[in-house]
């Protein structure tokens, strides 16, 4: 099972033959019968100690077989030995920061990051202060007590890319967290490039149908133990129904990502040529950092496009209001196209300076391209863009 299309369909289903089932069983138990006390005691201890499984699942905050299958599938797709799933992407990030306390006393992070992630680091909520750095200053900023280095690539919403292998080489033994939500394991496998923790908001492409909030971290066995201990203690659990939907969603992930990406390539080109659009940000374009990484680190640009409207905030508001095929909404990675305004919505919690430095202007729109027919998507955007261009 070396190809991701095959893994997407078969991974995490190793026990099906033994169970005699064709679809994953959805196990909603909160507690599990303990027929043998000695075995129950040993299992309880194993799960509290962060083991991936035990003879008895004991209690659903410690282990759930439906969730565990999704974790095994995602780990295989990320070329990692394990993965740990959480109630949301932010719960997954929180667990990583709590686990990082074992490794040092501060984190180094490169902007831009997802708005709430940036805000959480800045607020110091998890007790691990952040020092903001850049790829150029990273080497000088590393100290013996750096607990974790955090990057997001491609980044939200600028689509800037960070060279994962270069970061990993620079930081040596310091663990590196890569938020790979925009890329999915279809387009990028950060662990192969030296990342320690590969983070996804599974709410986005992994779920893919706009009906699950979830997060997952792919990593090695020892980090998985730390993350499971924290999950058991803090209770940031993925619900088994959500895990079921995610596991099912993974089967079509490669198809969905390829189709959405093909649409995005066309739309980015047409947006770039349109008079109402002043700049298009898309992996591979010279408006983003490290455009070459689209062909080396990634297997394509993905399905997120940001673009700046010449008409500024008013034009952005008009576009959001008038689209009919696309949905004006935050979030991304769904089968349907979503359009949103980072300055007013997803990144509104950033202070004005950070927003300006990050390139989040009032006329910036972020488009998460879906799998509709590209001609319908363009007709939808084009009519409003052209009306605006003629008016102004
Ligand atoms: C959505 C998102 C998150 C947060 O995930 P939730 O599932 O909303 O908690 C983190 N990083 C990126 C890049 C995201 O898009």
Short mmCIF file of C-alpha atoms in Angstrom, two decimals, residues 39-329:
data_model
loop_
_atom_site.label_atom_id
_atom_site.label_comp_id
_atom_site.label_asym_id
_atom_site.label_seq_id
_atom_site.Cartn_x
_atom_site.Cartn_y
_atom_site.Cartn_z
CA UNK A 39 -6.88 -7.26 32.76
CA UNK A 40 -8.97 -4.14 33.44
CA UNK A 41 -6.36 -2.80 35.87
CA UNK A 42 -3.55 -3.36 33.39
CA UNK A 43 -5.54 -1.78 30.53
CA UNK A 44 -6.46 1.23 32.66
CA UNK A 45 -2.79 1.80 33.46
CA UNK A 46 -1.70 1.41 29.80
CA UNK A 47 -4.25 3.94 28.56
CA UNK A 48 -3.52 6.50 31.29
CA UNK A 49 0.14 6.09 30.30
CA UNK A 50 -0.74 7.12 26.72
CA UNK A 51 -0.59 3.75 24.95
CA UNK A 52 -2.47 3.60 21.62
CA UNK A 53 -4.47 0.54 22.67
CA UNK A 54 -5.05 -1.92 25.46
CA UNK A 55 -6.81 -5.24 25.91
CA UNK A 56 -9.85 -3.37 27.25
CA UNK A 57 -10.90 0.13 26.05
CA UNK A 58 -12.12 0.89 29.64
CA UNK A 59 -13.65 4.35 29.11
CA UNK A 60 -14.20 6.40 25.97
CA UNK A 61 -12.07 9.35 27.14
CA UNK A 62 -9.14 6.90 27.11
CA UNK A 63 -9.75 4.99 23.90
CA UNK A 64 -12.30 4.49 21.17
CA UNK A 65 -11.85 1.92 18.37
CA UNK A 66 -13.62 4.05 15.71
CA UNK A 67 -11.37 7.01 16.47
CA UNK A 68 -8.30 4.75 16.54
CA UNK A 69 -9.05 3.48 13.00
CA UNK A 70 -9.17 7.03 11.64
CA UNK A 71 -5.89 7.77 13.44
CA UNK A 72 -4.18 4.74 11.87
CA UNK A 73 -5.42 5.74 8.42
CA UNK A 74 -4.20 9.32 8.72
CA UNK A 75 -0.84 8.18 10.13
CA UNK A 76 -0.34 5.92 7.09
CA UNK A 77 -1.15 8.76 4.71
CA UNK A 78 1.32 11.05 6.47
CA UNK A 79 4.06 8.38 6.53
CA UNK A 80 4.10 8.57 10.35
CA UNK A 81 3.98 5.71 12.84
CA UNK A 82 0.99 7.16 14.73
CA UNK A 83 -1.58 9.95 14.88
CA UNK A 84 -3.77 11.37 17.65
CA UNK A 85 -7.16 12.92 16.93
CA UNK A 86 -8.83 15.77 18.83
CA UNK A 87 -12.12 17.63 19.08
CA UNK A 88 -10.88 20.42 16.78
CA UNK A 89 -7.75 21.76 15.15
CA UNK A 90 -7.36 24.20 18.04
CA UNK A 91 -7.65 21.36 20.59
CA UNK A 92 -4.89 19.56 18.68
CA UNK A 93 -2.69 22.69 18.74
CA UNK A 94 -3.35 23.12 22.47
CA UNK A 95 -2.28 19.53 23.16
CA UNK A 96 0.93 20.03 21.14
CA UNK A 97 1.77 23.15 23.16
CA UNK A 98 1.08 21.38 26.47
CA UNK A 99 3.23 18.43 25.36
CA UNK A 100 6.01 20.80 24.27
CA UNK A 101 6.49 21.92 27.91
CA UNK A 102 8.61 18.77 28.35
CA UNK A 103 11.08 20.05 25.76
CA UNK A 104 11.76 23.66 26.75
CA UNK A 105 10.39 26.98 27.97
CA UNK A 106 9.30 28.90 24.86
CA UNK A 107 8.21 28.36 21.28
CA UNK A 108 9.50 30.00 18.13
CA UNK A 109 6.86 30.61 15.48
CA UNK A 110 6.88 32.00 11.97
CA UNK A 111 3.99 34.18 10.77
CA UNK A 112 1.53 34.02 9.14
CA UNK A 113 -0.40 31.40 11.06
CA UNK A 114 -4.10 30.62 11.27
CA UNK A 115 -5.69 33.60 13.06
CA UNK A 116 -6.78 31.81 16.24
CA UNK A 117 -3.46 29.94 16.45
CA UNK A 118 -1.59 33.26 16.24
CA UNK A 119 -3.89 34.73 18.87
CA UNK A 120 -3.47 31.76 21.22
CA UNK A 121 0.34 31.86 21.01
CA UNK A 122 0.37 35.61 21.57
CA UNK A 123 -1.96 35.33 24.57
CA UNK A 124 0.40 32.86 26.28
CA UNK A 125 -2.64 30.86 27.36
CA UNK A 126 -0.82 27.54 27.54
CA UNK A 127 2.02 28.98 29.63
CA UNK A 128 4.61 28.69 26.85
CA UNK A 129 5.67 32.17 25.68
CA UNK A 130 6.08 32.72 21.95
CA UNK A 131 8.97 34.46 20.22
CA UNK A 132 8.07 35.39 16.67
CA UNK A 133 10.77 34.70 14.14
CA UNK A 134 11.30 34.37 10.38
CA UNK A 135 13.03 31.75 8.23
CA UNK A 136 16.03 34.12 8.06
CA UNK A 137 16.34 34.79 11.80
CA UNK A 138 15.40 31.28 12.98
CA UNK A 139 18.98 29.99 13.27
CA UNK A 140 19.97 32.92 15.49
CA UNK A 141 16.82 32.69 17.61
CA UNK A 142 17.13 28.99 18.54
CA UNK A 143 18.34 28.41 22.09
CA UNK A 144 18.97 25.34 24.26
CA UNK A 145 15.52 25.82 25.81
CA UNK A 146 13.44 26.23 22.63
CA UNK A 147 10.58 23.76 23.11
CA UNK A 148 9.04 23.82 19.65
CA UNK A 149 9.26 25.57 16.29
CA UNK A 150 5.91 26.26 14.60
CA UNK A 151 5.25 26.90 10.93
CA UNK A 152 2.24 26.74 8.63
CA UNK A 153 2.75 26.01 4.94
CA UNK A 154 1.07 26.98 2.69
CA UNK A 155 0.03 29.71 5.09
CA UNK A 156 -3.33 31.21 5.76
CA UNK A 157 -4.38 33.44 4.02
CA UNK A 158 -1.29 34.60 2.07
CA UNK A 159 -0.37 31.17 0.63
CA UNK A 160 3.26 31.90 1.52
CA UNK A 161 5.33 28.73 1.68
CA UNK A 162 8.06 27.83 4.17
CA UNK A 163 10.81 25.37 3.28
CA UNK A 164 10.12 22.53 5.76
CA UNK A 165 13.38 20.65 5.10
CA UNK A 166 15.41 23.84 5.51
CA UNK A 167 13.68 24.65 8.82
CA UNK A 168 14.23 21.10 10.09
CA UNK A 169 17.92 21.27 9.13
CA UNK A 170 18.32 24.65 10.83
CA UNK A 171 16.80 23.66 14.16
CA UNK A 172 18.56 20.32 14.62
CA UNK A 173 17.00 18.41 17.52
CA UNK A 174 14.31 20.95 18.32
CA UNK A 175 10.88 19.57 17.39
CA UNK A 176 9.09 21.21 14.45
CA UNK A 177 5.31 21.48 14.15
CA UNK A 178 3.95 21.99 10.63
CA UNK A 179 0.32 23.01 10.18
CA UNK A 180 -0.31 21.22 6.88
CA UNK A 181 -4.08 21.84 6.76
CA UNK A 182 -3.98 23.59 3.35
CA UNK A 183 -1.88 20.89 1.70
CA UNK A 184 -3.37 17.65 3.06
CA UNK A 185 -1.22 14.48 2.86
CA UNK A 186 -2.16 14.30 -0.82
CA UNK A 187 0.01 17.29 -1.70
CA UNK A 188 2.63 17.33 1.07
CA UNK A 189 4.04 14.94 3.67
CA UNK A 190 5.95 17.13 6.15
CA UNK A 191 7.28 14.21 8.23
CA UNK A 192 9.27 13.00 5.20
CA UNK A 193 10.94 16.44 5.21
CA UNK A 194 11.84 16.39 8.91
CA UNK A 195 8.71 17.69 10.66
CA UNK A 196 8.07 16.18 14.11
CA UNK A 197 4.38 17.02 14.40
CA UNK A 198 2.12 17.23 11.35
CA UNK A 199 -1.03 19.07 12.28
CA UNK A 200 -4.36 19.23 10.47
CA UNK A 201 -7.57 20.99 11.12
CA UNK A 202 -9.45 17.89 9.93
CA UNK A 203 -12.50 20.17 9.78
CA UNK A 204 -11.20 21.23 6.37
CA UNK A 205 -10.12 18.97 3.51
CA UNK A 206 -9.86 15.72 5.51
CA UNK A 207 -13.55 15.86 6.44
CA UNK A 208 -14.27 17.65 3.21
CA UNK A 209 -18.06 17.92 3.46
CA UNK A 210 -18.51 20.74 5.96
CA UNK A 211 -20.05 18.55 8.66
CA UNK A 212 -17.22 17.69 11.08
CA UNK A 213 -15.08 19.77 13.46
CA UNK A 214 -11.87 17.88 14.21
CA UNK A 215 -8.10 18.05 14.54
CA UNK A 216 -5.36 15.48 14.21
CA UNK A 217 -1.60 15.31 14.78
CA UNK A 218 0.56 12.75 12.95
CA UNK A 219 3.84 12.03 14.74
CA UNK A 220 6.20 9.39 16.11
CA UNK A 221 5.35 6.97 18.93
CA UNK A 222 6.80 8.97 21.80
CA UNK A 223 4.96 12.19 20.89
CA UNK A 224 1.79 10.14 20.41
CA UNK A 225 2.13 8.87 23.99
CA UNK A 226 2.47 12.45 25.29
CA UNK A 227 -0.48 13.67 23.22
CA UNK A 228 -2.73 10.77 24.31
CA UNK A 229 -1.89 11.37 27.97
CA UNK A 230 -2.88 15.01 27.53
CA UNK A 231 -6.05 14.08 25.63
CA UNK A 232 -7.08 11.63 28.35
CA UNK A 233 -6.44 14.26 31.01
CA UNK A 234 -7.98 17.27 29.27
CA UNK A 235 -10.79 15.51 27.41
CA UNK A 236 -10.41 17.28 24.03
CA UNK A 237 -11.82 14.16 22.37
CA UNK A 238 -12.91 13.48 18.84
CA UNK A 239 -16.44 12.05 18.90
CA UNK A 240 -16.65 8.57 17.29
CA UNK A 241 -19.30 9.74 14.80
CA UNK A 242 -16.95 12.52 13.69
CA UNK A 243 -14.13 9.95 13.38
CA UNK A 244 -16.41 7.72 11.31
CA UNK A 245 -17.19 10.59 8.93
CA UNK A 246 -13.51 11.54 8.71
CA UNK A 247 -12.43 7.98 7.97
CA UNK A 248 -15.06 7.81 5.24
CA UNK A 249 -14.01 11.26 3.97
CA UNK A 250 -10.38 10.12 3.63
CA UNK A 251 -11.35 7.61 0.94
CA UNK A 252 -12.15 10.40 -1.53
CA UNK A 253 -9.52 12.86 -0.29
CA UNK A 254 -7.14 12.34 -3.24
CA UNK A 255 -9.98 12.71 -5.78
CA UNK A 256 -11.42 15.78 -4.09
CA UNK A 257 -8.07 17.51 -3.72
CA UNK A 258 -7.07 16.82 -7.34
CA UNK A 259 -10.38 18.14 -8.73
CA UNK A 260 -10.50 21.21 -6.50
CA UNK A 261 -6.87 21.96 -7.35
CA UNK A 262 -7.52 21.67 -11.11
CA UNK A 263 -10.37 24.16 -10.73
CA UNK A 264 -8.19 26.48 -8.63
CA UNK A 265 -5.41 26.52 -11.25
CA UNK A 266 -7.90 27.80 -13.86
CA UNK A 267 -9.57 30.30 -11.54
CA UNK A 268 -6.24 31.72 -10.35
CA UNK A 269 -5.22 32.33 -13.97
CA UNK A 270 -8.53 34.00 -14.86
CA UNK A 271 -8.50 36.12 -11.71
CA UNK A 272 -4.95 37.21 -12.51
CA UNK A 273 -6.11 38.47 -15.93
CA UNK A 274 -9.17 40.30 -14.59
CA UNK A 275 -9.10 44.12 -14.41
CA UNK A 276 -10.91 44.24 -11.04
CA UNK A 277 -8.21 42.07 -9.38
CA UNK A 278 -4.96 43.77 -8.41
CA UNK A 279 -3.04 40.75 -7.08
CA UNK A 280 -3.47 36.99 -6.90
CA UNK A 281 -1.75 34.90 -4.21
CA UNK A 282 -1.43 31.25 -5.19
CA UNK A 283 1.39 28.75 -4.54
CA UNK A 284 3.81 28.99 -7.45
CA UNK A 285 2.97 32.62 -8.27
CA UNK A 286 5.70 35.19 -7.61
CA UNK A 287 3.37 36.98 -5.16
CA UNK A 288 4.07 34.27 -2.53
CA UNK A 289 7.35 33.42 -0.82
CA UNK A 290 9.33 30.43 -2.12
CA UNK A 291 7.18 29.82 -5.23
CA UNK A 292 9.50 26.97 -6.34
CA UNK A 293 8.37 24.83 -3.38
CA UNK A 294 5.10 24.13 -5.16
CA UNK A 295 6.96 21.59 -7.31
CA UNK A 296 9.44 20.26 -4.76
CA UNK A 297 7.87 20.28 -1.31
CA UNK A 298 4.33 20.01 -2.69
CA UNK A 299 2.71 18.07 -5.51
CA UNK A 300 0.72 21.05 -6.71
CA UNK A 301 -0.63 24.38 -5.50
CA UNK A 302 -3.78 23.16 -3.76
CA UNK A 303 -7.22 24.70 -3.83
CA UNK A 304 -6.92 27.96 -1.86
CA UNK A 305 -6.56 31.28 -3.67
CA UNK A 306 -6.32 34.71 -2.10
CA UNK A 307 -6.75 37.82 -4.22
CA UNK A 308 -6.86 41.53 -3.71
CA UNK A 309 -9.60 43.60 -5.29
CA UNK A 310 -8.63 46.97 -6.76
CA UNK A 311 -11.86 48.34 -5.29
CA UNK A 312 -10.76 47.54 -1.71
CA UNK A 313 -13.16 46.75 1.10
CA UNK A 314 -16.31 47.85 -0.79
CA UNK A 315 -15.52 45.56 -3.73
CA UNK A 316 -14.78 42.65 -1.35
CA UNK A 317 -18.10 43.17 0.44
CA UNK A 318 -19.95 43.33 -2.90
CA UNK A 319 -18.34 40.10 -4.10
CA UNK A 320 -19.22 38.27 -0.88
CA UNK A 321 -22.80 39.54 -1.14
CA UNK A 322 -23.43 38.73 -4.80
CA UNK A 323 -21.92 35.28 -5.34
CA UNK A 324 -24.56 32.60 -5.82
CA UNK A 325 -22.70 29.35 -6.51
CA UNK A 326 -19.99 29.98 -3.92
CA UNK A 327 -21.05 30.31 -0.30
CA UNK A 328 -19.94 33.38 1.63
CA UNK A 329 -18.61 31.68 4.76
#
